C-alpha cells in the first residue's frame, strides 16, 4: 500500500485535497479543493437519500451555527435537540419509530474525531465544519436491539461507498472519557465506525444510544413521543449518529487513492464529481440512444466520441 504522503500528493495534484502532516504522520489540517467540494456535496446528498424501511416517520431539519462539544451524550439537554423535536410536531405527538435528519455547521475549527494513539487526526482549515446527524427514536424496550441494528447498517453504508470495504470496523467508546458527559448514562452505549490504513486508523461516524427515561432532562415534557403500538406517551430511547462531512470526505478520498493501480482514484460512482460516457461513431452516426443523450448533464458528464 502507498504511504500517507504519497496519497496526499496525489489528491492535491488532482484538485481534491491539500493538506499537511506532522512528525507523527498524522494529518493536522486540510482544505478540500474544487473536486473535493463536489465530492462532499455528493456525499451529503447520498446521506439525505438514505432510507430505513423499518422507520416510516422521517423528517429533515437544517440548523445554524452550533458550538462544538466533544461529549456524545450532552446533546439531549441542548436547545438544538429540543427544537428539532418541537419542529416535527403538529397537533399531536410523533409516533415511534421516527428519525430526524439534520445538518449543522460547528463553530470551531475541530471535528468529532476522538484522537487515539493509532488515529489519523484530520482537522480542517475551514472556519466552520459541517456535521450531518441521524436522530432515531424508539420505544425504550427496543432501544438496545435497534442500536445494534443501526451499528451494522451504518458500517455497511460506509462499506458500500468505499473502494475497499474490508477496511471498515466498529470500535466501542467509553462514554466516561469526556469531562462533560451527562449523569445517569449507565444504560447508554456508544461506538465509532472507523477505517483502517497501513499508516493508522481514522474515525468516520459516532453512534450513541441514550434512553431518555434513564437520564435527567431539563425539559422532559418536550421529549415525549407516542409508543409504537399502544400509542401512549413515552420518553423514547434515542440513537444519535454524527458524521463530520469534511473528515469523512477526506477519509473516503484517501481510501479511493490507496490502491495498487497507478494514477487511479477509485470512487463510488454515486459520489464522483464527474462521470464519463464513451459514445462511439459508426459510419458517421452516434451509437447512443437519443433518450440517453437528452438526459446527460453537461456539468457532470463528459461525452467522448470516437470513430470505429
Coordinates of C-alpha atoms in Angstrom, one line a residue:
X1 CA 0.0 0.0 0.0
X2 CA 1.0 3.6 -0.6
X3 CA 2.4 6.0 2.1
X4 CA 0.2 8.8 3.5
X5 CA 2.4 11.4 2.0
X6 CA 2.1 9.8 -1.5
X7 CA -1.7 9.7 -1.2
X8 CA -1.9 13.3 -0.1
X9 CA 0.3 14.5 -3.0
X10 CA -1.8 12.6 -5.5
X11 CA -5.1 14.1 -4.1
X12 CA -3.6 17.6 -4.2
X13 CA -2.4 17.1 -7.8
X14 CA -5.9 16.0 -8.9
X15 CA -7.6 19.0 -7.1
X16 CA -9.3 17.1 -4.4
X17 CA -7.4 17.9 -1.2
X18 CA -4.5 19.9 0.1
X19 CA -3.0 19.1 3.5
X20 CA 0.0 18.8 5.7
X21 CA 1.3 16.2 8.2
X22 CA 3.2 16.4 11.5
X23 CA 6.1 14.4 12.8
X24 CA 3.7 11.6 14.0
X25 CA 2.5 11.1 10.4
X26 CA -1.0 12.5 11.2
X27 CA -2.9 14.9 9.0
X28 CA -3.0 18.1 11.1
X29 CA -5.1 20.2 8.7
X30 CA -6.6 20.1 5.3
X31 CA -8.6 22.0 2.8
X32 CA -11.0 20.5 0.2
X33 CA -10.3 21.7 -3.3
X34 CA -12.7 22.0 -6.2
X35 CA -13.2 18.3 -6.8
X36 CA -13.2 17.6 -3.1
X37 CA -16.0 20.1 -2.5
X38 CA -18.1 18.5 -5.3
X39 CA -17.4 15.0 -3.8
X40 CA -18.6 16.3 -0.4
X41 CA -21.8 17.7 -1.9
X42 CA -22.5 14.2 -3.4
X43 CA -21.8 12.5 -0.1
X44 CA -24.3 14.8 1.7
X45 CA -26.9 14.1 -1.0
X46 CA -26.3 10.4 -0.7
X47 CA -26.7 10.6 3.1
X48 CA -30.0 12.5 2.7
X49 CA -31.4 9.9 0.3
X50 CA -30.6 7.0 2.8
X51 CA -33.9 5.3 3.8
X52 CA -34.7 2.9 6.6
X53 CA -37.7 0.7 5.7
X54 CA -38.2 0.0 9.4
X55 CA -38.8 3.7 10.2
X56 CA -41.8 5.2 8.3
X57 CA -41.7 8.7 10.0
X58 CA -38.8 10.7 8.6
X59 CA -38.1 14.4 9.0
X60 CA -35.3 16.8 7.8
X61 CA -34.1 19.9 9.7
X62 CA -31.2 22.4 8.9
X63 CA -29.6 24.2 11.8
X64 CA -27.5 27.3 12.1
X65 CA -24.1 27.7 13.8
X66 CA -23.5 25.3 16.7
X67 CA -20.8 25.3 19.4
X68 CA -18.7 22.1 19.2
X69 CA -18.9 19.7 22.1
X70 CA -16.8 16.5 22.3
X71 CA -19.4 14.8 24.6
X72 CA -21.6 12.2 22.8
X73 CA -24.4 12.5 25.3
X74 CA -24.8 16.1 26.3
X75 CA -26.8 16.8 23.2
X76 CA -30.0 15.7 25.0
X77 CA -30.1 18.9 27.0
X78 CA -29.2 21.2 24.1
X79 CA -31.7 23.7 22.7
X80 CA -31.0 22.4 19.2
X81 CA -32.1 18.9 20.0
X82 CA -35.2 20.1 21.8
X83 CA -36.1 22.5 19.0
X84 CA -35.7 19.7 16.4
X85 CA -38.3 17.6 18.2
X86 CA -40.7 20.6 18.6
X87 CA -40.2 21.4 14.9
X88 CA -41.5 18.0 13.7
X89 CA -44.6 18.1 15.9
X90 CA -48.0 19.1 14.6
X91 CA -51.1 18.9 16.9
X92 CA -50.2 15.5 18.3
X93 CA -47.1 13.7 19.5
X94 CA -44.9 12.0 16.9
X95 CA -45.1 8.2 16.9
X96 CA -42.1 5.9 17.4
X97 CA -40.2 4.8 15.5
X98 CA -39.1 8.1 13.9
X99 CA -36.0 9.6 12.5
X100 CA -34.8 13.3 12.3
X101 CA -32.1 14.0 9.7
X102 CA -30.3 17.3 10.5
X103 CA -27.4 19.3 9.1
X104 CA -25.5 21.9 11.0
X105 CA -22.3 24.0 11.0
X106 CA -20.0 23.7 14.0
X107 CA -18.4 27.0 15.1
X108 CA -14.9 25.9 15.9
X109 CA -12.0 24.5 13.9
X110 CA -12.4 20.9 15.0
X111 CA -14.0 17.6 14.3
X112 CA -15.9 14.9 16.1
X113 CA -12.9 12.5 15.8
X114 CA -11.6 11.1 19.1
X115 CA -7.8 11.0 18.9
X116 CA -6.1 7.7 19.9
X117 CA -2.6 6.5 19.6
X118 CA -3.3 4.9 16.2
X119 CA -5.8 7.5 14.8
X120 CA -5.0 9.9 11.9
X121 CA -6.3 13.2 13.3
X122 CA -7.9 15.0 10.4
X123 CA -8.6 18.7 11.2
X124 CA -10.0 21.0 8.5
X125 CA -8.7 24.5 8.0
X126 CA -12.2 25.7 7.3
X127 CA -13.7 28.2 9.8
X128 CA -16.8 26.0 10.2
X129 CA -17.2 22.3 9.5
X130 CA -20.4 20.6 8.5
X131 CA -22.0 17.8 10.6
X132 CA -24.8 15.6 9.4
X133 CA -26.9 13.8 12.0
X134 CA -29.4 11.0 12.3
X135 CA -31.6 11.0 15.5
X136 CA -33.6 7.8 15.7
X137 CA -36.4 7.4 18.3
X138 CA -37.6 4.0 19.5
X139 CA -39.6 2.5 22.4
X140 CA -37.1 2.2 25.3
X141 CA -37.5 -1.6 25.5
X142 CA -36.3 -2.0 21.8
X143 CA -33.6 0.7 22.1
X144 CA -30.6 -1.6 22.5
X145 CA -31.7 -4.0 19.8
X146 CA -32.2 -1.1 17.4
X147 CA -28.8 0.4 18.4
X148 CA -27.1 -2.9 17.3
X149 CA -29.0 -2.9 14.1
X150 CA -28.1 0.7 13.3
X151 CA -24.4 -0.1 14.0
X152 CA -24.4 -2.8 11.4
X153 CA -26.4 -0.7 8.9
X154 CA -24.1 2.3 9.2
X155 CA -21.0 0.2 8.8
X156 CA -22.4 -1.4 5.7
X157 CA -23.3 2.0 4.3
X158 CA -19.7 3.1 4.6
X159 CA -18.5 -0.2 3.0
X160 CA -20.8 0.3 0.0
X161 CA -19.3 3.8 -0.5
X162 CA -15.8 2.5 -0.3
X163 CA -13.2 1.2 -2.7
X164 CA -12.0 -1.3 -0.1
X165 CA -14.9 -2.5 2.2
X166 CA -12.6 -4.7 4.3
X167 CA -11.1 -1.5 5.9
X168 CA -14.2 -0.7 8.0
X169 CA -14.8 -1.8 11.6
X170 CA -16.7 -0.8 14.7
X171 CA -14.9 0.2 17.9
X172 CA -16.6 0.6 21.3
X173 CA -16.3 4.0 23.0
X174 CA -16.1 4.8 26.7
X175 CA -18.7 7.5 27.5
X176 CA -16.9 8.4 30.7
X177 CA -13.8 9.5 28.8
X178 CA -15.0 13.2 28.4
X179 CA -15.4 15.5 31.4
X180 CA -18.8 16.9 30.3
X181 CA -20.7 13.6 29.9
X182 CA -24.2 13.6 31.5
X183 CA -25.1 11.8 34.7
X184 CA -27.1 8.6 34.6
X185 CA -25.6 7.1 31.4
X186 CA -25.3 3.6 32.8
X187 CA -27.7 2.2 30.2
X188 CA -26.2 4.3 27.4
X189 CA -23.7 2.9 24.9
X190 CA -21.6 4.3 22.1
X191 CA -19.4 3.1 19.2
X192 CA -17.4 4.5 16.4
X193 CA -17.3 3.5 12.7
X194 CA -13.6 3.5 11.7
X195 CA -11.4 2.7 8.7
X196 CA -8.0 1.1 8.8
X197 CA -5.0 2.1 6.8
X198 CA -1.4 0.8 6.9
X199 CA -0.4 4.1 8.4
X200 CA -3.2 4.4 11.0
X201 CA -6.9 4.5 11.6
X202 CA -9.5 7.2 11.1
X203 CA -12.9 7.8 12.6
X204 CA -15.9 8.4 10.3
X205 CA -19.1 8.3 12.4
X206 CA -20.1 8.1 16.0
X207 CA -23.3 6.2 17.1
X208 CA -24.7 6.6 20.6
X209 CA -27.7 5.2 22.4
X210 CA -29.3 7.3 25.2
X211 CA -32.6 6.0 26.8
X212 CA -34.2 9.4 27.7
X213 CA -36.2 7.8 30.5
X214 CA -32.9 6.9 32.3
X215 CA -31.3 10.3 32.3
X216 CA -32.0 13.8 33.8
X217 CA -33.8 16.1 31.3
X218 CA -34.1 19.9 31.8
X219 CA -37.4 20.0 29.8
X220 CA -38.8 16.5 29.9
X221 CA -42.2 17.4 28.7
X222 CA -40.8 18.4 25.3
X223 CA -39.4 14.9 24.6
X224 CA -42.5 12.8 24.8
X225 CA -43.4 10.6 21.8
X226 CA -46.2 8.1 21.2
X227 CA -45.3 4.5 21.7
X228 CA -45.0 2.3 18.6
X229 CA -48.1 0.1 19.2
X230 CA -50.2 1.3 22.2
X231 CA -49.9 5.0 21.3
X232 CA -49.4 6.1 24.9
X233 CA -47.0 8.9 26.0
X234 CA -43.4 7.7 26.5
X235 CA -39.9 9.0 26.8
X236 CA -38.1 7.2 23.9
X237 CA -34.6 5.8 23.5
X238 CA -32.7 7.9 21.1
X239 CA -29.8 6.7 18.9
X240 CA -27.7 9.5 17.5
X241 CA -25.3 9.2 14.6
X242 CA -22.9 12.0 13.8
X243 CA -20.7 12.5 10.8
X244 CA -18.2 15.3 10.3
X245 CA -18.6 15.7 6.5
X246 CA -15.1 17.2 5.8
X247 CA -13.4 14.5 7.7
X248 CA -15.5 11.7 6.1
X249 CA -14.8 13.2 2.6
X250 CA -11.0 13.2 3.3
X251 CA -11.1 9.6 4.6
X252 CA -13.0 8.3 1.6
X253 CA -10.7 10.1 -0.8
X254 CA -7.6 8.5 0.9
X255 CA -9.4 5.2 0.7
X256 CA -10.0 5.6 -3.0
X257 CA -6.5 6.6 -3.7
X258 CA -4.9 3.8 -1.6
X259 CA -4.8 1.1 -4.3
X260 CA -2.3 -0.9 -6.3
X261 CA -3.1 1.0 -9.6
X262 CA -1.0 3.9 -11.0
X263 CA -2.7 7.3 -11.0
X264 CA -6.1 5.9 -10.3
X265 CA -8.7 7.1 -7.8
X266 CA -11.4 4.5 -7.1
X267 CA -14.6 6.2 -6.0
X268 CA -18.2 5.1 -5.7
X269 CA -20.0 6.1 -8.9
X270 CA -22.7 7.8 -6.9
X271 CA -20.2 10.1 -5.3
X272 CA -17.8 11.1 -8.0
X273 CA -17.8 14.8 -9.1
X274 CA -17.8 13.8 -12.8
X275 CA -18.9 10.8 -14.8
X276 CA -17.7 9.9 -18.3
X277 CA -19.6 8.2 -21.1
X278 CA -17.9 7.0 -24.2
X279 CA -20.2 7.3 -27.3
X280 CA -19.0 5.6 -30.5
X281 CA -19.5 6.9 -34.0
X282 CA -20.1 4.3 -36.7
X283 CA -20.2 5.5 -40.3
X284 CA -20.8 9.0 -39.0
X285 CA -23.7 8.0 -36.8
X286 CA -23.6 8.1 -33.0
X287 CA -24.4 4.7 -31.4
X288 CA -26.2 6.0 -28.4
X289 CA -30.0 6.2 -27.8
X290 CA -31.3 9.8 -28.2
X291 CA -33.2 9.4 -24.9
X292 CA -29.9 8.9 -23.0
X293 CA -28.3 11.8 -24.7
X294 CA -31.2 14.1 -23.6
X295 CA -30.6 13.1 -20.0
X296 CA -26.9 14.0 -19.9
X297 CA -26.0 16.8 -17.5
X298 CA -23.2 18.8 -19.1
X299 CA -21.7 19.9 -15.8
X300 CA -21.4 16.3 -14.5
X301 CA -21.0 14.1 -17.6
X302 CA -18.4 14.3 -20.3
X303 CA -19.2 12.6 -23.6
X304 CA -16.3 11.3 -25.6
X305 CA -16.9 10.4 -29.3
X306 CA -14.6 8.1 -31.2
X307 CA -14.7 6.7 -34.8
X308 CA -14.7 3.0 -35.1

